Short mmCIF file of C-alpha atoms in Angstrom, two decimals:
data_model
loop_
_atom_site.label_atom_id
_atom_site.label_comp_id
_atom_site.label_asym_id
_atom_site.label_seq_id
_atom_site.Cartn_x
_atom_site.Cartn_y
_atom_site.Cartn_z
CA UNK A 844 0.00 0.00 0.00
CA UNK A 845 1.05 3.61 -0.53
CA UNK A 846 0.79 6.32 2.09
CA UNK A 847 -0.66 9.61 0.81
CA UNK A 848 0.85 12.73 2.37
CA UNK A 849 -1.79 15.40 2.84
CA UNK A 850 0.41 17.90 4.71
CA UNK A 851 4.02 18.25 5.82
CA UNK A 852 2.93 17.64 9.40
CA UNK A 853 2.12 14.05 8.40
CA UNK A 854 5.87 13.42 8.64
CA UNK A 855 6.19 14.57 12.26
CA UNK A 856 4.64 11.40 13.70
CA UNK A 857 4.72 9.00 10.76
CA UNK A 858 5.24 5.93 12.97
CA UNK A 859 7.75 4.20 10.69
CA UNK A 860 11.12 2.98 11.95
CA UNK A 861 12.99 4.46 8.96
CA UNK A 862 12.27 6.48 5.83
CA UNK A 863 14.34 5.22 2.90
CA UNK A 864 15.14 7.24 -0.23
CA UNK A 865 16.00 4.85 -3.09
CA UNK A 866 16.72 7.58 -5.65
CA UNK A 867 20.21 8.13 -7.05
CA UNK A 868 22.81 9.89 -4.84
CA UNK A 869 22.65 13.14 -6.84
CA UNK A 870 18.87 13.30 -6.39
CA UNK A 871 19.26 12.70 -2.65
CA UNK A 872 21.98 15.37 -2.36
CA UNK A 873 19.75 17.95 -4.06
CA UNK A 874 16.95 17.37 -1.53
CA UNK A 875 15.21 14.60 0.37
CA UNK A 876 12.54 13.99 2.96
CA UNK A 877 14.02 15.04 6.34
CA UNK A 878 15.66 12.12 8.12
CA UNK A 879 15.52 9.81 5.12
CA UNK A 880 18.31 7.26 4.69
CA UNK A 881 19.92 7.05 1.25
CA UNK A 882 19.79 3.52 -0.22
CA UNK A 883 19.89 4.03 -3.99
CA UNK A 884 18.72 1.12 -6.10
CA UNK A 885 20.40 2.79 -9.10
CA UNK A 886 23.45 5.00 -8.72
CA UNK A 887 23.88 8.14 -10.83
CA UNK A 888 25.68 6.38 -13.68
CA UNK A 889 23.27 3.43 -13.70
CA UNK A 890 20.26 5.73 -13.73
CA UNK A 891 21.66 7.64 -16.70
CA UNK A 892 22.44 4.39 -18.51
CA UNK A 893 18.94 2.95 -18.02
CA UNK A 894 17.38 6.25 -19.11
CA UNK A 895 19.44 6.28 -22.31
CA UNK A 896 18.45 2.70 -23.14
CA UNK A 897 14.79 3.56 -22.50
CA UNK A 898 14.91 6.42 -25.02
CA UNK A 899 17.29 5.03 -27.63
CA UNK A 900 16.60 1.27 -27.58
CA UNK A 901 13.30 0.28 -25.92
CA UNK A 902 11.42 0.48 -22.63
CA UNK A 903 11.56 -3.33 -22.35
CA UNK A 904 15.36 -3.46 -22.59
CA UNK A 905 15.61 -0.61 -20.08
CA UNK A 906 13.38 -2.43 -17.58
CA UNK A 907 15.30 -5.67 -18.05
CA UNK A 908 18.69 -4.09 -17.39
CA UNK A 909 17.27 -1.82 -14.70
CA UNK A 910 15.66 -4.76 -12.93
CA UNK A 911 18.96 -6.60 -12.73
CA UNK A 912 20.71 -3.53 -11.37
CA UNK A 913 17.97 -2.85 -8.81
CA UNK A 914 18.10 -6.46 -7.58
CA UNK A 915 21.88 -6.33 -7.27
CA UNK A 916 21.86 -3.04 -5.36
CA UNK A 917 18.96 -4.13 -3.17
CA UNK A 918 20.87 -7.27 -2.20
CA UNK A 919 23.86 -5.16 -1.21
CA UNK A 920 21.72 -2.88 0.99
CA UNK A 921 20.15 -5.91 2.70
CA UNK A 922 23.55 -7.48 3.32
CA UNK A 923 25.26 -4.30 4.49
CA UNK A 924 22.81 -1.70 5.81
CA UNK A 925 19.81 -3.76 6.89
CA UNK A 926 21.40 -6.75 8.54
CA UNK A 927 20.63 -5.45 12.04
CA UNK A 928 16.89 -4.88 11.38
CA UNK A 929 14.67 -7.39 13.16
CA UNK A 930 11.41 -8.90 11.96
CA UNK A 931 9.29 -6.07 13.33
CA UNK A 932 11.07 -3.35 11.37
CA UNK A 933 8.68 -1.13 9.37
CA UNK A 934 10.19 1.17 6.73
CA UNK A 935 8.60 3.83 4.51
CA UNK A 936 10.18 3.93 1.04
CA UNK A 937 10.02 6.49 -1.75
CA UNK A 938 11.61 7.27 -5.11
CA UNK A 939 10.99 10.14 -7.55
CA UNK A 940 7.31 9.46 -8.39
CA UNK A 941 6.55 6.44 -6.23
CA UNK A 942 6.96 4.10 -9.18
CA UNK A 943 9.25 1.29 -10.16
CA UNK A 944 12.32 1.99 -8.05
CA UNK A 945 10.51 2.21 -4.72
CA UNK A 946 8.01 -0.48 -5.73
CA UNK A 947 10.74 -2.92 -6.67
CA UNK A 948 12.70 -2.43 -3.46
CA UNK A 949 9.51 -2.62 -1.38
CA UNK A 950 8.56 -5.91 -3.04
CA UNK A 951 11.92 -7.47 -2.21
CA UNK A 952 11.75 -6.33 1.41
CA UNK A 953 8.18 -7.60 1.77
CA UNK A 954 9.29 -11.02 0.62
CA UNK A 955 11.68 -11.09 3.55
CA UNK A 956 8.78 -10.42 5.90
CA UNK A 957 9.10 -6.73 6.67
CA UNK A 958 5.99 -4.53 6.69
CA UNK A 959 6.85 -1.97 4.05
CA UNK A 960 4.91 1.03 2.80
CA UNK A 961 5.69 3.51 0.01
CA UNK A 962 4.84 7.19 -0.41
CA UNK A 963 2.16 7.79 -3.04
CA UNK A 964 3.66 10.05 -5.67
CA UNK A 965 7.14 9.72 -4.12
CA UNK A 966 9.43 12.70 -3.63
CA UNK A 967 7.48 14.65 -6.26
CA UNK A 968 4.37 14.60 -4.03
CA UNK A 969 6.42 15.69 -1.02
CA UNK A 970 8.02 18.51 -3.02
CA UNK A 971 4.55 19.65 -4.06
CA UNK A 972 3.65 20.15 -0.39
CA UNK A 973 6.83 22.19 0.16
CA UNK A 974 6.06 24.39 -2.86
CA UNK A 975 2.48 24.88 -1.70
CA UNK A 976 3.63 25.94 1.78
CA UNK A 977 6.32 28.37 0.60
CA UNK A 978 5.09 29.60 -2.79
CA UNK A 979 1.31 29.29 -2.87
CA UNK A 980 -0.05 29.65 0.68
CA UNK A 981 0.32 32.88 2.69
CA UNK A 982 2.79 32.71 5.54
CA UNK A 983 0.84 31.18 8.45
CA UNK A 984 1.97 33.27 11.43
CA UNK A 985 2.51 36.99 12.12
CA UNK A 986 6.16 37.95 11.63
CA UNK A 987 8.28 40.32 13.70
CA UNK A 988 11.71 41.23 12.33
CA UNK A 989 14.79 41.57 14.53
CA UNK A 990 16.88 44.23 12.85
CA UNK A 991 19.94 46.33 13.57
CA UNK A 992 23.25 47.37 12.10
CA UNK A 993 25.97 44.81 11.43
CA UNK A 994 27.46 43.44 14.64
CA UNK A 995 24.33 43.92 16.78
CA UNK A 996 24.35 40.21 17.85
CA UNK A 997 21.02 39.62 16.12
CA UNK A 998 21.54 35.93 15.37
CA UNK A 999 22.79 35.09 18.85
CA UNK A 1000 19.91 37.00 20.41
CA UNK A 1001 17.41 35.34 18.07
CA UNK A 1002 18.51 31.94 19.31
CA UNK A 1003 18.01 33.03 22.92
CA UNK A 1004 14.37 33.94 22.31
CA UNK A 1005 12.92 30.40 22.52
CA UNK A 1006 14.02 30.42 26.16
CA UNK A 1007 11.81 33.51 26.49
CA UNK A 1008 8.82 31.57 25.17
CA UNK A 1009 8.97 32.88 21.60
CA UNK A 1010 8.99 30.97 18.33
CA UNK A 1011 11.73 31.90 15.85
CA UNK A 1012 13.01 31.07 12.38
CA UNK A 1013 16.81 31.06 12.13
CA UNK A 1014 17.27 31.62 8.39
CA UNK A 1015 21.05 31.92 8.67
CA UNK A 1016 21.22 28.61 10.50
CA UNK A 1017 19.07 26.91 7.85
CA UNK A 1018 21.19 28.42 5.06
CA UNK A 1019 24.50 27.81 6.88
CA UNK A 1020 25.52 31.38 6.13
CA UNK A 1021 25.67 34.62 8.14
CA UNK A 1022 24.44 36.75 5.29
CA UNK A 1023 27.50 38.82 4.33
CA UNK A 1024 30.79 38.50 2.46
CA UNK A 1025 32.32 37.30 5.71
CA UNK A 1026 29.40 35.03 6.54
CA UNK A 1027 30.15 31.65 4.94
CA UNK A 1028 30.12 28.83 7.50
CA UNK A 1029 30.79 25.92 5.13
CA UNK A 1030 28.84 24.39 2.24
CA UNK A 1031 25.33 25.72 1.85
CA UNK A 1032 22.38 23.43 1.14
CA UNK A 1033 20.95 23.32 -2.35
CA UNK A 1034 17.95 25.62 -2.83
CA UNK A 1035 15.48 22.75 -2.60
CA UNK A 1036 17.15 21.43 0.54
CA UNK A 1037 16.98 24.89 2.13
CA UNK A 1038 13.30 25.16 1.25
CA UNK A 1039 12.53 21.72 2.67
CA UNK A 1040 14.22 22.53 6.00
CA UNK A 1041 12.40 25.88 6.12
CA UNK A 1042 9.02 24.40 5.20
CA UNK A 1043 9.27 21.76 7.92
CA UNK A 1044 9.94 24.47 10.51
CA UNK A 1045 7.11 26.62 9.17
CA UNK A 1046 4.76 23.64 9.47
CA UNK A 1047 5.52 23.48 13.21
CA UNK A 1048 4.65 27.13 13.88
CA UNK A 1049 1.69 28.10 16.02
CA UNK A 1050 -0.26 30.43 13.70
CA UNK A 1051 -1.77 32.29 16.65
CA UNK A 1052 1.61 33.52 17.94
CA UNK A 1053 4.22 35.80 16.33
CA UNK A 1054 7.42 34.34 14.96
CA UNK A 1055 10.64 36.35 15.18
CA UNK A 1056 12.87 36.37 12.09
CA UNK A 1057 16.17 38.15 11.63
CA UNK A 1058 15.96 40.89 9.01
CA UNK A 1059 17.67 39.64 5.85
CA UNK A 1060 17.83 40.50 2.19
CA UNK A 1061 15.99 38.24 -0.24
CA UNK A 1062 19.02 35.90 -0.27
CA UNK A 1063 21.07 34.37 2.54
CA UNK A 1064 24.32 33.55 0.83
CA UNK A 1065 23.10 31.73 -2.28
CA UNK A 1066 19.80 30.56 -0.74
CA UNK A 1067 16.78 32.56 -1.92
CA UNK A 1068 13.94 33.28 0.47
CA UNK A 1069 10.64 31.89 -0.90
CA UNK A 1070 7.82 34.30 -1.78
CA UNK A 1071 5.41 33.70 1.11
CA UNK A 1072 8.07 34.38 3.74
CA UNK A 1073 9.66 37.30 1.88
CA UNK A 1074 6.26 38.97 1.42
CA UNK A 1075 5.54 38.59 5.13
CA UNK A 1076 8.97 39.93 6.08
CA UNK A 1077 8.62 43.05 3.92
CA UNK A 1078 5.34 43.93 5.66
CA UNK A 1079 6.44 42.99 9.18
CA UNK A 1080 7.12 45.40 12.08
CA UNK A 1081 10.78 45.70 13.02
CA UNK A 1082 12.57 45.84 16.33
CA UNK A 1083 15.80 47.67 15.53
CA UNK A 1084 18.72 47.16 17.91
CA UNK A 1085 20.75 50.32 18.49
CA UNK A 1086 24.21 49.44 19.85
CA UNK A 1087 27.37 51.58 20.10
CA UNK A 1088 29.91 51.13 17.32
CA UNK A 1089 32.67 49.99 19.69
CA UNK A 1090 30.39 47.34 21.22
CA UNK A 1091 29.50 46.05 17.77
CA UNK A 1092 33.15 45.97 16.70
CA UNK A 1093 34.12 43.98 19.79
CA UNK A 1094 31.22 41.60 19.21
CA UNK A 1095 32.19 40.98 15.58
CA UNK A 1096 35.79 40.26 16.58
CA UNK A 1097 34.45 37.52 18.88
CA UNK A 1098 31.70 36.17 16.66
CA UNK A 1099 33.81 35.96 13.50
CA UNK A 1100 36.83 34.27 15.08
CA UNK A 1101 36.56 31.53 12.44
CA UNK A 1102 37.25 34.16 9.77
CA UNK A 1103 40.01 36.04 11.57
CA UNK A 1104 41.83 32.80 12.38
CA UNK A 1105 41.98 31.95 8.67
CA UNK A 1106 44.28 34.72 7.49
CA UNK A 1107 44.27 33.72 3.81
CA UNK A 1108 40.47 33.69 3.75
CA UNK A 1109 40.25 37.06 5.54
CA UNK A 1110 42.61 38.78 3.10
CA UNK A 1111 40.81 37.22 0.15
CA UNK A 1112 37.47 38.57 1.36
CA UNK A 1113 38.92 42.04 1.86
CA UNK A 1114 40.16 42.00 -1.72
CA UNK A 1115 36.61 41.40 -2.99
CA UNK A 1116 35.76 44.91 -1.73
CA UNK A 1117 38.21 46.60 -4.14
CA UNK A 1118 35.50 47.60 -6.66
CA UNK A 1119 33.69 49.56 -3.92
CA UNK A 1120 36.43 51.10 -1.77
CA UNK A 1121 39.58 53.12 -2.50
CA UNK A 1122 42.76 51.08 -2.84
CA UNK A 1123 44.41 52.95 0.07
CA UNK A 1124 41.59 51.86 2.38
CA UNK A 1125 41.85 48.25 1.25
CA UNK A 1126 45.56 48.28 2.08
CA UNK A 1127 44.82 49.81 5.49
CA UNK A 1128 42.38 46.99 6.20
CA UNK A 1129 44.96 44.43 5.15
CA UNK A 1130 47.45 46.04 7.54
CA UNK A 1131 44.97 45.85 10.44
CA UNK A 1132 44.31 42.20 9.62
CA UNK A 1133 48.04 41.40 9.57
CA UNK A 1134 48.46 43.16 12.92
CA UNK A 1135 45.59 41.23 14.49
CA UNK A 1136 43.66 44.46 15.15
CA UNK A 1137 40.35 42.78 14.41
CA UNK A 1138 38.11 45.07 16.46
CA UNK A 1139 39.61 48.10 14.72
CA UNK A 1140 39.16 46.37 11.36
CA UNK A 1141 35.53 45.60 12.13
CA UNK A 1142 34.89 49.16 13.26
CA UNK A 1143 36.34 50.60 10.06
CA UNK A 1144 34.43 48.16 7.84
CA UNK A 1145 31.18 49.14 9.53
CA UNK A 1146 31.85 52.88 9.41
CA UNK A 1147 32.88 52.96 5.76
CA UNK A 1148 30.94 50.09 4.21
CA UNK A 1149 28.16 48.43 6.18
CA UNK A 1150 26.56 51.22 8.23
CA UNK A 1151 26.08 53.54 5.22
CA UNK A 1152 24.43 50.69 3.33
CA UNK A 1153 22.08 50.03 6.24
CA UNK A 1154 21.26 53.75 6.52
CA UNK A 1155 20.21 53.83 2.86
CA UNK A 1156 17.98 50.81 3.40
CA UNK A 1157 16.50 52.26 6.60
CA UNK A 1158 15.59 55.50 4.80
CA UNK A 1159 13.24 53.48 2.57
CA UNK A 1160 11.38 51.83 5.46
CA UNK A 1161 7.99 52.86 6.79
CA UNK A 1162 8.85 54.62 10.11
CA UNK A 1163 5.59 53.47 11.72
CA UNK A 1164 6.75 49.83 11.58
CA UNK A 1165 10.10 50.47 13.32
CA UNK A 1166 10.61 50.17 17.08
CA UNK A 1167 14.12 51.11 18.26
CA UNK A 1168 15.61 49.19 21.17
CA UNK A 1169 18.81 50.49 22.77
CA UNK A 1170 21.51 47.90 23.44
CA UNK A 1171 24.32 49.66 25.34
CA UNK A 1172 26.30 46.42 25.83
CA UNK A 1173 26.80 43.30 23.71
CA UNK A 1174 29.16 41.31 25.93
CA UNK A 1175 28.07 37.73 26.76
CA UNK A 1176 26.81 38.72 30.21
CA UNK A 1177 24.51 41.41 28.78
CA UNK A 1178 22.82 39.36 26.04
CA UNK A 1179 20.32 37.36 28.18
CA UNK A 1180 18.85 40.55 29.62
CA UNK A 1181 18.70 42.07 26.13
CA UNK A 1182 16.89 38.96 24.87
CA UNK A 1183 14.32 39.40 27.64
CA UNK A 1184 13.76 43.02 26.57
CA UNK A 1185 13.29 41.91 22.95
CA UNK A 1186 10.73 39.32 24.08
CA UNK A 1187 8.82 41.98 26.00
CA UNK A 1188 8.80 44.21 22.93
CA UNK A 1189 7.51 41.36 20.75
CA UNK A 1190 4.70 40.83 23.26
CA UNK A 1191 3.82 44.54 23.06
CA UNK A 1192 3.75 44.43 19.27
CA UNK A 1193 1.57 41.30 19.31
CA UNK A 1194 -0.90 43.09 21.60
CA UNK A 1195 -1.06 46.18 19.38
CA UNK A 1196 -3.73 46.06 16.63
CA UNK A 1197 -2.33 46.25 13.12
CA UNK A 1198 -3.04 49.44 11.22
CA UNK A 1199 -6.51 49.25 9.76
CA UNK A 1200 -7.81 46.72 12.28
CA UNK A 1201 -9.61 49.41 14.26
CA UNK A 1202 -10.68 51.57 11.38
#
């Protein structure tokens, strides 16, 4: 039998011991159902080979060769990856469209005695639910943006807010990127993988309560924000942190230690700013980096590059949606109290009727 997914929340308590993705490794790497184990019944080369035979020779020859390959790969998975599963093991299996690949593997496992189900429509059906949630449906909960100039500790504060009883979306965490030239934290997910992780978090939100999101541009690194969220963010009220420049510089020197410790990477990033800044200033930044004067470097970068950019953006915002919040200190001891103040401000905004509600 095939299980029909009617919503993303169906996957929260699916009741199966494992979800198995039998698509090729490249398909799995692009995106997959969260938590799914990769057990391809055709690898990337085999899948391409069978597809070519299907188009250029005949569907029968493709199925004959594909069947042999699927059986061989299935045997290997049973011998290597599934040897420790007992007789009560219940897996949920899917492929691209819930067709031959998942059906073939499920048939083999059923013959062993395992109670196997497949996903109706396969990954394509799951992807349709993700697209519906992020592209078609309006964002389900009221959004409040946490904003502020570079170095205002927004991401760290955002991740303290659940302890204050708030729900949050950490877009930089999902994208594995801090949203600036200096922000890479390693490989980013593919766009579909980013959207899947985001959609699963959105599906868990309580629509009656606000969700706090860090103010971002429409892209976090190379990951694009989907339309429903971006539309909600553009219309959302903002809490804008106002912290002294020296506090922000000291915070950045701490928070970006991974960048400052990699001297080659730091100098390479500084060189990418040459089209926008005078050569003399670039050389001054390089000198500060070589001297280990990272707080001074951060301060200068903010004064000359990042703060002016933020000021231009702020000038275009609707002033009635902006609530300033002073943050005189950003040291580790001060952040919990600042998070509590942010939570209180979110509560005030949630209790305030939106413009037009009382008209």
